[in-house]
Structures are given as structure tokens and as C-alpha cells.
Amino acid sequence: MTEPASTVPVMGTVHHLDDHRPTTTTDTTAEPVVTLVKDPSTGPTTPETTPPVRRVSRAVRTARALRAAATHERTRSAGRFTVRHGMYVVGGGRIVARRAWEGRTAARYERMLRAAEAAGNLDLATEWEERGQRFRAARHQRRMDLLSAPVKAAKGAAAGLGITAGGLLLLGIILAVANENFADLATPTLALIELVRWIVLIITVVWGPLVALGPWAALLALWGVGRHQQAAPQWVLPARAADVGAPITPSVVVTALRDLGIAPLRQAVKEMGDAGAAMLGPIRIAGCGVEVDVTLPSGVATNEVQKRRRKLAENLARHEHEVFITIPQAARTVRLWIADSGALDEPIGPSPLMTDTTLTADYAKGKAPWGQDLRGDAALISLYQRHMLITGLSNQGKTAALRALALWLALDPRVEFRVADLKGVGDWGMFDGLATVLIQGPTDDHVIEATEMLEDLVTEMERRIQAPPGTVFTPLIGIVDEAQVAFMCPVVDGEKRPYGGSKATSRYFMAARKIHNQGRAVDVLLFQGTQDPTDQNLPKLVREGAHTRASLALGTESQARMALGDKAVDGGAAPNLLRPGLDKGTVVVASDGIKIPAGQAALTVRTHYISTDDAALIADRAKALRDGVTTLHTVENGPDRDPLTDVMTVLGDSSRVLTTDVLKRLTALSEDAYGEWSHLDLKRVLDGTGAEPYKSDGRMVVGRERLARVLANRDAEDSASAAE
């Protein structure tokens, strides 16, 4: 039996490849017949239309291949890699050259000076200018020294050569005597010559490789500098994920803590089975950021984390001012508040004192709308029976923050104000007609008046304390802005008591202390604003007498401790980390009059800004609530007197009288008017009149004839004016 030809089954039909004839299978379904070999009996019905094949030239194929290779991602990556590392060398050379240039010239100081001037920081600009002058002076001295250096070098070389030769000769003599051999005289010299020969030989051998490797080592060093500074075009640098402002997740927080550089913390995170998640409490939405409590592992102190605030912020892809670290009540725990990126640079809106013209105040039960905390909640502060101190660097919004509280209090018509503005540029001018006393100016005379104002507050406080039990008193608020001017005042009175200073003899200091000690019990309060707190311009006893202590941006941690106290700073308060100029109006407050989260010692508040014009509008509303207030611009002391006439009276018939005796006679004439006069007061009255005190026999005197001439001329001028 013959073997059947090979078959290929297609759609139920078997095709024999030898005879091309189909054989039907048992499949009964009708399907079209498909053959794999064309039937020769059936020719095409249309002519052949297959297009001719086009040949591509070798040049085109080569160009296409080169183009594909050049645009391939691997080629691009290799090209970027080559350019990047080449530019690292070029950029590193540029950086090293700039550093060398700045090290030899004053370019760095000029650049920093221009930056300080552009920022409007004149104090910093002055400091950089002084540094530049010192650098130029030192450079000039070095150049002068170089002129004499060759002579000094020649003398030194000659002296060294002589000492060396003498030493070798002495050593040779010792050897010759010891060995009883005259030839040993030259042994030390020959040994030195042999040493020099070996050194030259070693240098000769090593010099070639050093010359060959030196340029490559220099290129490697330049490459390292450029790579560290990423000194290459942006398009060739490796792509990095932009994580600035990324959401805060548990893994982000743990990673940031792990990379703080605290070895026990890093080791503890590595050993935790949950990768450190057990350290974290829940991440809570808190205003314009999030808040999370972190329980630190054993061996890690909370202050170690506080000291690394900047590094922690950068690990969290935030700026330093966008991360706050406080210490809650729980042991070994820090509380992190992390702002949304850029949220703290947005304004917080106008004060309710401006938006609600019907708003009134209640000194005893109300709270002033001062601003917003970092969580975006309203920061309300009670001023009831609380002395206040607010401090900060110059031009950071201290006066505006203090004035905003006074404006709210002014909407309670029961509150009386006595204001001393020792800056005197009109920041408190709207209180004219609102305060019973308004002193404005920075001079010693204004300090004297401010001191007398505080002493009047003390007198009123003592009167209230001695009043019958149950007597109700209206609030009396004394405000001294730029109080450091008062503390630094050098003037002394007739009893040689200074107005300023921090000792018990200081009149301003003692008046402030007395008010702090007993004033709150009878609603006599003192609000003070001051700059750059130090022991000299803000004594310890005065700053610790304030119940509410607030601080804007400060320069150092020691100043922050003076402003807020050790407890607040140890608990995380850091006004020294606020950004001068950028965080204007932001205060760190330590007070029981404001709601502070449990476990925290202070609260950061972004205060509402009220401009001087807006403050005047609020003051007008406050004046409308009152029956009318007469404002004194100087503190009255006794009945009006004519000092020149009184001096003439006490001179009597004497041609000249010692100034000391004049003061004694004036005191006897009127204790109330002249009891506290000093030599400075007498000089101030007589200066510019032509009857100034002068020296006679080495002692200061007042001349009767001169004063009589002044009084005669004054009387004549007054008569002429009256006649006209």
C-alpha cells in the first residue's frame, strides 16, 4: 500500500500537495475552499501590478544609522555625562579662581556691602565696610613687609649658615677629641653633604612621576570642587525629584529624624521593626500646616533635636522658619509643627478693629484680637491686671504690635492712658485727645518727663492702695515705648539720683519696679516696649516683673532669654530664629493671658498690622466714646514760675554766686518747683540767654550783671510787643 502524500489540514479540508485535488472530509458544513498552491489552470484575470523595489543608497543608509545612533537615549546620556564632568572641571577652576581672587582682594567685602545696601540694612553695610577697611590695612602692611623681606631673608640665611657651620665644626671637634682622630673634624660636614646628596637623588627619582601626576591631581581636585558645587549647566545635571513642599508623611518624618546626625536616634530607628513608626503620634492638620508628636528613644534628649532645627527643616524639604519644635508635657517628647510650603509668607488679613467698626472692648472680661497663631486660629489676649513687656530688633513692628493692644483698650471708655513715646516720630500721635498725658521725643528732657509720669503713676497707685476697702478704680495704663532710652539716660537730679540705670538709685527703674510690685492690684499697669534687650537697657528685675512678655525677631539666644525668660526658651520659644525683615509683626508670647497649647511655654503669633492712618481712625472711634480728654504734653510740677526771675531773686546783691548755692537758694524759695533741680536743669534754663554759668577761680558761678541785662532786654522786648 502506497504511503499517502504529506497533507496540511486547513479548515476541515485535506490538501494533497502532489495532485492539488481536494478531498472532502467527513465535515458536512459548507465552507469556502482555500488552497495553499495556486491552480495552474486558472490564470490571472488582470495584468501583474506589483511595484518595482526601490534601492536605497549606502550613503542614505549610513546617515540614517548615524542619526539613530546619535539620537539614542544611551548616546544622549553618555553625552550629558561627558559634558557634565567636563564642566565640573571648568566650573571648579572658575570657583577656585574666584576664591583665590577674593582671598587676595576686597571683592568679598564689596559684594557683601552691596547686598546689605540693597537689603536696606545700613548697620550691616557699615560693618562690612569696616571689615573691608581692616582687610585693606592688613594687606598694605603685608606688602610693606615684603619690601624688607629679601634683606631679612639674606640676613637669616647668613646667620643660619654660620650657626650650622659652627655647630658642625663643634661637633667635629667633639668627635675628634673623643676618637683621638684629627680626621673626625670633617665627619659631621661630610655626613651633611651625604644627606644632601641622597635628598637630591630621591628628588631626581621622584620628580618625573610627580610632574606627570601633578596636572592630573590638579584636574581631579578641580573636578571635586565643581562636582560638590554642581558647577555645570542645568540641562546636563542628573534629574532630581522636586520634593520641596511635598506632603508630610510618617516615612518623611522618620527619615528626617534619622538623618539629623544623632547617632543613638539613627541606631534606634534602624533597630525598630516598624522602621521608626512607633515614635510618631498621629499627624494632625493644624492651621496652615501639620502637627505631630515624636516620642524619642532612650538616650536622645529633646534639646538635641531642638538644636538641629535647621537640619530637620531641610530634611523635611522646608525652610527653617516653617518648622517649630516645642516640648509638650509628655516625657522625652517633642512636638513638631510643619507649615505648608510658603504658607507663612502669606498675609493674615486686616485686624477686626478695622473690619468691625462697632467693635468695643472690655478691659476686665474681654480679650484683644491680636492676630493669628501658626495654626490659623485667632490669637486673643487678655490684658486684665497684667503688666506687659514687648521687645525685638529695630524696625520689626514692635510699636505697631504694642499700639494695636492699646487701641483695643481705648475702645473701653473707662481706661485712662498716660503715654511716653521716647522715639518721638508720631507713632502715638493719634492718642492726642485720648491720653491724659502724651510725651513724644527722644531727648533727656523727655526722659525726665517720662520718669515723672511714672512717678505720678506710683503716687496714684499708693493713693488707691490706701483707699477704703471695696473702692472701685478705673484702669490706668502707663505706656512707655522705646523704654531703653529711659534706662540708658545719664542725667542726674539735684540729689545726684540718676534718671536712668538699673540700680536702686535710678528714678525710672524704681518707679517701674514699684508699679510692677503693687500696681496690678489697683489696676495701675505698665506697658513697655524696648529694643535689643540687654542687662543695661532692660534690667533683670524690670523684665521679670512683666506678666505678659512678647518678643519679635532678636539676634541671639541670650537676648531671647532676656526677653521671654529661661523657661520659655528651654520650652522651644525661639524669637532669635525669626527672620528679621521677613517676619515683621510676628511675636513669640509667654503669658497666661493667651491660650497656649498644653505643655508649651510660649505661642508664636502673627499680629495684625494696623497702619498709622488706620490707627488714627480707630482712635477717633475711641474718642467718640468719651466725653472729651485734655492731653498734657508735659508733666506739671507745682505752680508756674519764671525761673530767670527766681534766679535773679536768689542772687540778691551779690555780683556772682556759685551754682551750687544758687540751687540751694532756689530750693529754699520753692521746694515744689526747684526741689529736684540739678546743675543740668539750671544750665538748661540759662543756656542761650547770655547769662550762662561760667568759671570764676575754677568754680562755676552765675553772674548777676549778665542776668540783669538779660531780664532788662526781655522786658523791653515784651513792652515793645505789647505796644505794637
XYZ file of C-alpha atoms in Angstrom:
724
model
C 0.000 0.000 0.000
C 1.407 3.275 -1.064
C 2.042 5.919 1.705
C -0.166 8.955 1.219
C 1.430 12.218 0.275
C 2.046 14.792 3.015
C -1.037 16.675 3.961
C -1.796 20.031 5.605
C -5.187 20.331 7.339
C -6.920 23.646 6.753
C -10.499 24.371 7.875
C -11.584 20.697 7.670
C -10.090 20.141 4.217
C -7.035 17.971 3.434
C -4.923 19.225 0.568
C -2.674 16.814 -1.267
C 0.413 18.576 -2.362
C 1.138 16.113 -5.187
C -2.037 16.415 -7.291
C -3.602 19.615 -5.866
C -7.004 17.965 -5.762
C -9.077 18.411 -2.655
C -10.562 15.507 -0.838
C -13.630 16.196 1.248
C -13.586 15.071 4.852
C -16.458 13.996 6.997
C -17.198 17.619 7.866
C -20.549 18.341 6.270
C -20.528 22.127 6.807
C -20.165 24.144 3.654
C -17.041 26.303 3.836
C -15.061 28.032 1.134
C -12.167 26.106 -0.249
C -8.774 27.627 0.497
C -5.731 26.273 -1.272
C -2.123 26.947 -0.474
C -0.969 26.369 -4.089
C -2.307 28.286 -6.981
C -4.238 26.204 -9.526
C -2.287 26.410 -12.812
C -5.479 26.032 -14.757
C -6.752 29.360 -13.520
C -4.748 32.280 -14.793
C -4.959 35.879 -13.569
C -7.758 37.943 -14.930
C -5.753 41.229 -14.637
C -2.217 42.091 -15.643
C 0.569 41.970 -12.996
C 0.706 45.348 -10.988
C 3.468 44.716 -8.339
C 5.532 47.977 -7.939
C 9.265 47.751 -8.543
C 11.530 47.615 -5.453
C 13.406 50.928 -4.795
C 17.011 50.567 -3.815
C 18.314 52.871 -1.012
C 21.807 54.141 -1.441
C 24.521 53.215 1.033
C 25.049 56.884 1.933
C 21.405 57.292 2.973
C 21.503 54.094 4.995
C 24.682 55.250 6.717
C 23.185 58.671 7.508
C 20.067 57.068 8.951
C 22.133 54.740 11.095
C 24.276 57.604 12.364
C 21.183 59.673 13.113
C 19.580 56.812 15.036
C 22.767 56.247 16.997
C 23.179 59.943 17.756
C 19.605 60.378 18.992
C 19.538 57.196 21.033
C 18.927 57.696 24.765
C 22.165 55.938 25.663
C 24.105 58.302 23.406
C 22.359 61.286 24.988
C 23.118 60.028 28.473
C 26.757 59.451 27.545
C 26.976 62.925 26.044
C 25.420 64.559 29.098
C 27.768 62.543 31.308
C 30.808 63.735 29.353
C 29.717 67.368 29.280
C 28.693 67.313 32.936
C 32.016 66.031 34.227
C 33.947 68.247 31.842
C 32.040 71.262 33.086
C 32.732 70.176 36.651
C 36.426 70.751 35.901
C 35.756 74.105 34.206
C 33.365 75.225 36.923
C 35.706 74.038 39.660
C 38.509 76.062 38.113
C 36.263 79.122 37.991
C 35.265 78.661 41.648
C 38.874 78.178 42.796
C 39.949 81.229 40.794
C 37.163 83.329 42.328
C 38.075 82.146 45.818
C 41.726 82.973 45.197
C 40.794 86.402 43.830
C 38.518 87.163 46.781
C 41.180 85.943 49.185
C 43.709 88.397 47.736
C 41.364 91.366 47.188
C 38.486 93.110 48.904
C 35.968 91.754 46.379
C 34.125 89.695 49.003
C 33.643 92.711 51.242
C 32.434 94.838 48.342
C 29.919 92.169 47.327
C 28.538 91.806 50.855
C 28.408 95.596 51.206
C 26.319 95.909 48.037
C 23.999 93.115 49.212
C 23.481 94.819 52.594
C 22.780 98.156 50.912
C 20.292 96.512 48.546
C 18.511 94.953 51.531
C 18.374 98.335 53.273
C 20.371 97.072 56.270
C 22.613 100.069 56.870
C 24.063 98.683 60.108
C 25.258 95.547 58.333
C 26.556 97.620 55.436
C 28.614 99.726 57.851
C 30.006 96.595 59.467
C 31.118 95.145 56.101
C 32.662 98.474 55.124
C 34.704 98.467 58.344
C 35.800 94.879 57.704
C 36.908 95.854 54.215
C 38.953 98.752 55.563
C 40.649 96.461 58.083
C 41.443 93.960 55.317
C 42.999 96.657 53.117
C 45.084 97.954 56.008
C 46.372 94.457 56.794
C 47.117 93.808 53.101
C 49.054 97.067 52.850
C 51.093 96.099 55.908
C 51.913 92.713 54.367
C 53.071 94.377 51.161
C 55.265 96.749 53.104
C 56.740 93.786 54.932
C 57.563 92.129 51.591
C 59.823 95.037 50.659
C 62.076 94.310 53.586
C 61.702 90.542 53.329
C 64.725 89.935 50.981
C 67.090 91.732 53.330
C 65.706 89.868 56.312
C 65.881 86.577 54.399
C 69.500 87.203 53.414
C 70.445 88.044 56.970
C 68.589 84.991 58.225
C 70.276 82.748 55.662
C 73.715 84.093 56.553
C 73.053 83.673 60.246
C 71.703 80.164 59.678
C 74.686 79.210 57.571
C 77.120 80.497 60.182
C 75.319 78.739 63.025
C 75.189 75.498 61.031
C 78.874 75.655 60.117
C 79.829 76.453 63.684
C 77.677 73.649 65.009
C 79.202 71.126 62.587
C 82.695 72.275 63.479
C 81.964 72.000 67.190
C 80.509 68.540 66.703
C 83.568 67.562 64.681
C 85.896 68.773 67.444
C 83.987 66.724 69.973
C 84.234 63.614 67.771
C 87.924 64.204 67.097
C 88.707 64.548 70.781
C 86.560 61.545 71.666
C 88.091 59.313 68.940
C 91.582 60.863 69.154
C 91.486 61.182 65.390
C 92.032 64.562 63.789
C 90.203 63.439 60.614
C 86.892 63.299 62.501
C 86.770 67.087 62.375
C 85.234 66.798 58.900
C 82.956 63.837 59.683
C 79.790 65.907 60.532
C 80.269 68.087 57.478
C 80.746 65.071 55.225
C 77.644 63.431 56.743
C 75.592 66.540 55.947
C 76.929 66.554 52.396
C 75.990 62.888 52.026
C 72.478 63.634 53.319
C 72.079 66.412 50.779
C 73.255 64.043 48.027
C 70.637 61.450 48.983
C 67.914 64.073 49.110
C 68.851 65.264 45.625
C 68.914 61.666 44.419
C 65.434 60.962 45.828
C 64.043 64.149 44.317
C 65.600 63.234 40.971
C 63.866 59.840 41.027
C 60.515 61.128 42.269
C 60.395 64.346 40.292
C 59.429 62.745 36.995
C 56.337 60.908 38.281
C 55.324 63.995 40.307
C 55.493 66.177 37.212
C 53.454 63.601 35.295
C 50.807 63.110 38.002
C 50.642 66.704 39.229
C 48.372 68.088 36.468
C 46.036 65.121 36.774
C 45.833 65.590 40.547
C 45.065 69.280 39.998
C 42.325 68.389 37.491
C 40.884 65.865 39.940
C 40.830 68.489 42.676
C 39.064 70.983 40.384
C 36.588 68.287 39.363
C 35.852 67.572 43.047
C 35.164 71.255 43.742
C 32.926 71.596 40.687
C 31.009 68.397 41.482
C 30.418 69.481 45.077
C 29.084 72.849 43.898
C 27.195 71.319 40.930
C 29.020 73.762 38.641
C 27.536 72.544 35.355
C 24.621 73.631 33.144
C 21.245 72.566 34.436
C 20.419 70.526 31.340
C 23.314 68.118 31.937
C 22.775 67.636 35.677
C 21.067 64.434 36.840
C 17.318 64.772 37.150
C 16.155 65.082 40.752
C 12.674 64.823 42.110
C 11.314 68.189 43.255
C 10.250 67.386 46.785
C 10.018 70.973 48.084
C 6.632 71.354 49.666
C 5.960 67.614 49.494
C 3.257 66.246 51.820
C 4.390 65.287 55.296
C 4.023 61.529 55.805
C 5.239 59.250 58.616
C 8.092 57.952 56.491
C 9.177 61.514 55.657
C 9.232 62.484 59.341
C 11.103 59.343 60.419
C 13.670 59.749 57.647
C 14.194 63.399 58.581
C 14.758 62.452 62.228
C 17.031 59.554 61.314
C 19.278 61.829 59.249
C 19.666 64.509 61.933
C 23.136 63.267 62.820
C 22.196 61.953 66.280
C 23.834 58.515 66.495
C 21.519 56.950 69.153
C 18.455 58.132 67.225
C 19.722 56.730 63.946
C 20.608 53.404 65.570
C 17.211 53.184 67.285
C 15.358 53.789 64.012
C 17.464 51.116 62.310
C 16.698 48.579 65.029
C 12.935 49.234 65.169
C 10.936 46.553 63.425
C 8.419 49.105 62.132
C 11.154 51.403 60.729
C 10.561 54.009 63.434
C 6.802 54.435 63.035
C 6.265 53.690 66.741
C 7.930 57.009 67.603
C 5.205 59.038 65.908
C 1.803 60.061 67.106
C -0.941 60.842 64.596
C -0.166 63.569 62.074
C -2.881 66.211 62.581
C -3.927 69.100 60.365
C -3.094 72.278 62.310
C -3.963 75.501 60.510
C -1.660 76.099 57.559
C 0.439 73.034 58.398
C 0.520 69.755 60.289
C 1.477 68.769 63.825
C 2.958 65.535 65.125
C 4.319 64.384 68.480
C 7.554 62.364 68.424
C 8.499 60.147 71.372
C 12.274 59.952 71.301
C 14.094 56.682 72.037
C 16.174 56.243 75.174
C 19.462 58.100 75.035
C 18.161 61.012 72.939
C 17.390 64.323 74.662
C 14.765 66.759 73.429
C 17.239 69.644 73.301
C 19.405 67.660 70.862
C 16.538 67.794 68.369
C 15.851 71.462 69.128
C 19.449 72.395 68.365
C 19.132 70.840 64.900
C 16.055 72.754 63.805
C 17.557 73.938 60.538
C 18.782 70.483 59.541
C 15.421 68.954 60.456
C 13.598 71.555 58.366
C 15.813 70.898 55.364
C 15.324 67.142 55.770
C 11.575 67.822 55.661
C 12.014 69.934 52.473
C 11.042 73.091 54.348
C 12.713 76.346 55.282
C 13.883 76.792 58.856
C 11.124 79.271 59.705
C 8.495 76.747 58.569
C 9.301 74.202 61.301
C 8.705 74.816 65.022
C 9.824 72.464 67.779
C 8.160 72.643 71.205
C 8.271 70.431 74.289
C 4.871 69.063 75.412
C 4.134 67.672 78.858
C 4.901 64.071 77.958
C 8.415 62.998 78.878
C 11.041 62.553 76.148
C 8.676 64.007 73.542
C 8.982 66.818 71.022
C 6.086 68.359 69.123
C 6.768 69.312 65.521
C 4.644 71.858 63.708
C 5.444 71.864 59.988
C 3.966 74.580 57.804
C 2.755 74.120 54.273
C 5.486 75.394 51.993
C 5.209 79.190 51.645
C 2.106 79.472 53.843
C 3.794 81.663 56.468
C 4.750 84.236 53.865
C 1.117 84.978 53.081
C -0.571 87.943 54.879
C -3.160 87.120 57.533
C -5.647 89.853 56.738
C -6.760 93.059 58.471
C -7.468 93.477 62.163
C -11.049 93.102 63.415
C -10.619 96.619 64.794
C -10.701 97.784 61.180
C -13.270 95.409 59.718
C -15.841 95.814 62.526
C -16.493 99.479 63.257
C -18.978 98.560 66.005
C -16.415 96.596 67.996
C -15.926 97.672 71.619
C -13.598 96.477 74.370
C -13.949 95.245 77.932
C -10.789 95.638 79.984
C -11.828 93.153 82.686
C -13.588 90.407 80.721
C -12.624 90.886 77.102
C -9.663 89.752 75.019
C -7.874 91.780 72.394
C -7.815 90.342 68.830
C -4.059 90.500 68.345
C -3.557 88.218 65.337
C -3.396 84.534 64.423
C -1.322 81.652 65.725
C 0.521 79.344 63.363
C -2.497 77.076 63.117
C -4.541 79.930 61.711
C -6.702 80.313 64.823
C -7.442 83.763 66.221
C -4.941 84.790 68.905
C -6.898 86.583 71.646
C -5.060 88.007 74.642
C -6.358 89.251 77.981
C -4.758 92.426 79.342
C -6.617 92.441 82.648
C -4.232 93.271 85.514
C -1.180 92.212 83.509
C 1.939 94.299 83.064
C 3.408 93.913 79.593
C 6.863 93.938 78.013
C 7.418 93.668 74.256
C 10.861 93.722 72.719
C 12.671 92.995 69.476
C 15.123 94.343 66.954
C 14.576 97.753 65.442
C 12.037 98.088 62.626
C 10.349 94.724 63.200
C 6.875 96.021 64.112
C 7.237 96.380 67.889
C 5.433 99.726 68.116
C 2.621 98.561 65.825
C 2.101 95.374 67.871
C 2.013 97.294 71.179
C -0.154 100.065 69.748
C -2.714 97.545 68.467
C -3.352 96.389 72.053
C -3.618 99.971 73.305
C -6.106 100.801 70.530
C -8.319 97.896 71.581
C -8.163 99.048 75.210
C -9.066 102.558 74.062
C -12.452 101.242 72.927
C -13.266 100.790 76.629
C -14.046 104.369 77.751
C -13.144 103.564 81.362
C -9.439 103.089 80.565
C -7.123 106.070 81.122
C -3.832 106.291 79.233
C -0.585 108.046 80.014
C 1.834 107.611 77.124
C 5.527 108.387 76.733
C 6.875 107.795 73.218
C 10.642 108.159 73.522
C 11.094 107.757 69.781
C 9.028 110.821 69.027
C 8.250 110.352 65.336
C 4.463 110.433 65.620
C 3.716 106.736 66.090
C 1.494 107.601 69.082
C 0.208 110.946 67.826
C -3.351 109.611 67.474
C -3.522 109.395 71.307
C -3.582 113.198 71.494
C -7.061 113.817 72.860
C -7.265 110.237 74.078
C -4.451 110.005 76.636
C -4.315 112.344 79.610
C -0.515 112.595 79.204
C 1.337 112.272 75.899
C 5.112 112.781 75.845
C 6.835 112.480 72.477
C 10.571 112.853 71.962
C 13.950 111.142 72.470
C 15.874 113.775 74.445
C 16.936 113.720 78.084
C 14.202 116.241 78.846
C 11.609 113.799 77.501
C 13.121 111.029 79.631
C 12.816 113.267 82.684
C 9.150 113.903 81.872
C 8.542 110.176 81.269
C 10.130 109.388 84.621
C 7.956 111.969 86.358
C 4.942 110.454 84.589
C 5.782 107.043 86.081
C 6.330 108.592 89.495
C 2.859 110.166 89.241
C 1.533 106.675 88.465
C 3.224 105.451 91.633
C 1.606 108.280 93.624
C -1.815 107.384 92.221
C -1.192 103.699 92.921
C -0.316 104.432 96.548
C -3.420 106.587 96.892
C -5.590 103.767 95.602
C -3.932 101.230 97.877
C -4.757 103.407 100.888
C -8.365 103.938 99.809
C -11.186 102.280 101.827
C -11.746 98.563 101.073
C -14.200 97.917 98.264
C -13.356 101.078 96.339
C -13.652 100.506 92.599
C -10.980 102.083 90.423
C -10.899 102.757 86.712
C -7.993 101.161 84.800
C -4.906 103.365 84.453
C -2.402 102.256 81.799
C 1.076 103.750 81.562
C 2.791 103.109 78.225
C 6.490 103.765 77.585
C 7.672 102.999 74.058
C 11.440 102.779 73.455
C 11.998 102.321 77.183
C 15.679 101.593 76.594
C 16.145 105.351 76.100
C 14.985 105.897 79.693
C 17.172 103.157 81.146
C 20.238 104.492 79.317
C 19.688 108.152 80.281
C 22.764 109.575 82.105
C 21.094 112.657 83.626
C 21.101 113.052 87.428
C 18.839 115.259 89.534
C 19.721 117.692 92.298
C 20.049 114.870 94.805
C 22.511 113.160 92.459
C 19.990 110.425 91.681
C 20.179 109.264 88.048
C 17.044 109.101 85.985
C 18.306 106.039 84.099
C 20.299 102.988 85.081
C 19.482 99.687 86.764
C 20.406 100.467 90.371
C 18.160 101.282 93.294
C 19.116 104.954 92.926
C 17.600 105.150 89.410
C 14.327 107.056 89.464
C 12.854 105.435 86.344
C 13.931 101.956 87.430
C 12.451 102.334 90.921
C 9.187 103.772 89.622
C 8.782 100.838 87.224
C 9.599 98.356 89.996
C 7.044 99.888 92.366
C 4.313 99.699 89.721
C 5.240 96.072 88.969
C 5.136 95.172 92.649
C 1.717 96.538 93.583
C 0.085 98.226 90.596
C -1.982 95.341 89.240
C -3.957 95.034 92.491
C -5.455 98.508 91.911
C -5.487 98.393 88.084
C -2.418 100.583 87.571
C -0.482 98.839 84.792
C 2.735 99.474 82.900
C 3.279 98.514 79.243
C 6.841 98.883 77.944
C 8.392 98.415 74.527
C 12.159 98.228 74.070
C 14.827 97.263 71.548
C 17.662 94.729 71.752
C 17.263 93.652 75.398
C 20.439 93.653 77.470
C 21.144 93.974 81.174
C 21.989 97.627 80.589
C 18.898 98.789 78.695
C 16.437 96.338 80.292
C 17.341 95.397 83.892
C 16.528 91.885 85.071
C 14.089 92.930 87.819
C 12.069 95.059 85.407
C 11.749 92.464 82.661
C 10.802 89.762 85.161
C 8.099 91.993 86.614
C 6.002 91.800 83.423
C 3.186 89.230 83.370
C 2.991 89.211 79.567
C 6.309 89.044 77.752
C 6.444 89.133 73.969
C 9.338 89.292 71.557
C 9.747 89.917 67.861
C 12.859 88.890 65.941
C 16.049 89.016 68.017
C 19.695 88.454 67.234
C 20.851 85.904 69.798
C 19.538 83.250 72.161
C 20.803 85.237 75.157
C 18.587 88.144 74.086
C 15.671 85.718 73.710
C 16.204 84.562 77.298
C 16.196 88.156 78.493
C 13.017 88.891 76.576
C 10.970 85.783 77.442
C 12.792 84.060 80.296
C 14.703 80.801 80.517
C 11.606 78.637 80.882
C 10.054 79.792 77.620
C 13.301 79.412 75.643
C 14.020 75.988 77.131
C 10.473 75.012 76.130
C 11.112 75.846 72.475
C 10.463 79.596 72.182
C 12.982 80.980 69.707
C 12.413 84.609 68.656
C 16.086 84.661 67.693
C 15.225 82.291 64.825
C 12.612 84.596 63.340
C 13.717 86.239 60.108
C 14.428 89.965 60.555
C 12.529 91.903 57.928
C 10.598 88.892 56.627
C 8.766 88.057 59.873
C 7.764 91.597 60.757
C 4.954 91.637 63.279
C 5.463 88.004 64.297
C 5.826 87.761 68.081
C 6.590 84.929 70.476
C 4.383 85.383 73.551
C 4.792 83.968 77.048
C 1.716 84.831 79.126
C -1.174 83.261 80.975
C -3.412 85.809 79.266
C -3.305 83.983 75.934
C -4.308 80.405 75.208
C -1.149 78.333 74.845
C -1.389 74.615 73.961
C -0.819 72.316 76.919
C 2.825 71.602 77.530
C 4.108 74.632 75.607
C 5.704 77.602 77.307
C 5.080 80.162 74.565
C 2.981 80.832 71.488
C 4.023 82.315 68.149
C 1.522 84.925 66.933
C 1.372 86.713 63.590
C -0.092 90.053 64.640
C -2.499 92.113 62.566
C -0.807 95.184 61.142
C -2.609 98.477 61.745
C -1.034 101.384 59.892
C -0.702 104.838 61.450
C -3.576 106.178 59.328
C -5.831 103.272 60.292
C -4.799 103.695 63.936
C -5.963 107.310 63.760
C -9.408 106.148 62.556
C -9.699 103.680 65.439
C -8.568 106.391 67.867
C -11.290 108.691 66.530
C -13.869 105.989 67.290
C -12.448 105.671 70.805
C -12.613 109.438 71.321
C -16.263 109.396 70.301
C -16.958 107.022 73.206
C -15.543 109.536 75.705
C -16.736 112.894 76.959
C -13.505 114.578 75.944
C -9.964 114.259 77.240
C -7.470 117.082 77.705
C -3.992 115.834 76.880
C -0.970 117.242 78.690
C 2.251 117.227 76.687
C 4.453 117.850 79.709
C 4.206 116.805 83.328
C 3.264 119.714 85.581
C 5.212 120.150 88.811
C 3.795 122.893 91.022
C 2.596 126.377 90.029
C 4.012 128.199 87.013
C 7.100 130.212 87.891
C 9.594 132.317 86.000
C 12.974 130.607 86.563
C 15.026 133.613 85.397
C 13.237 135.949 87.790
C 13.641 133.464 90.627
C 17.376 133.086 89.908
C 17.715 136.883 89.944
C 15.888 136.945 93.274
C 18.192 134.416 94.949
C 21.308 136.193 93.672
C 20.408 139.192 95.830
C 23.093 141.889 95.824
C 25.989 139.510 95.123
C 27.862 140.093 91.896
C 28.220 136.365 91.344
C 27.094 133.235 93.233
C 28.244 129.639 93.000
C 25.825 127.464 91.024
C 25.619 125.066 93.991
C 24.459 127.932 96.224
C 22.004 129.109 93.557
C 20.360 125.665 93.566
C 20.134 125.646 97.353
C 18.550 129.111 97.403
C 16.075 128.134 94.675
C 15.052 125.065 96.703
C 14.507 127.281 99.728
C 12.486 129.692 97.581
C 10.163 126.944 96.213
C 10.553 123.312 97.203
C 7.847 122.191 94.785
C 9.320 123.931 91.769
C 13.050 123.565 92.376
C 13.447 120.800 94.962
C 14.668 118.289 92.393
C 16.670 120.651 90.200
C 20.219 119.695 89.263
C 23.066 121.637 87.713
C 21.841 120.402 84.340
C 18.419 121.959 84.927
C 19.980 125.294 85.860
C 22.251 125.167 82.837
C 19.303 124.326 80.560
C 17.371 127.384 81.752
C 20.292 129.789 81.338
C 21.742 128.386 78.087
C 21.253 130.719 75.130
C 20.246 133.704 77.238
C 23.668 135.309 77.569
C 23.734 134.637 81.318
C 25.137 131.098 81.182
C 27.141 129.844 84.166
C 30.872 130.498 83.805
C 34.033 129.657 85.698
C 35.497 132.030 88.245
C 38.542 130.920 90.229
C 37.974 127.415 88.873
C 34.359 127.126 90.059
C 31.071 127.556 88.187
C 29.160 130.727 89.073
C 26.164 132.748 87.879
C 26.794 136.488 87.254
C 24.188 138.985 88.477
C 25.100 141.693 85.969
C 24.663 139.356 82.994
C 21.318 138.091 84.217
C 20.077 141.639 84.929
C 20.938 142.629 81.361
C 19.019 139.603 80.005
C 15.926 140.446 82.068
C 16.071 144.122 81.047
C 16.284 143.234 77.363
C 13.445 140.710 77.726
C 11.220 143.223 79.485
C 11.955 145.816 76.810
C 11.054 143.364 74.035
C 7.848 142.423 75.825
C 6.889 146.094 76.198
C 7.583 146.778 72.533
C 5.473 143.808 71.519
C 2.662 145.000 73.732
C 2.830 148.492 72.249
C 2.576 147.105 68.758
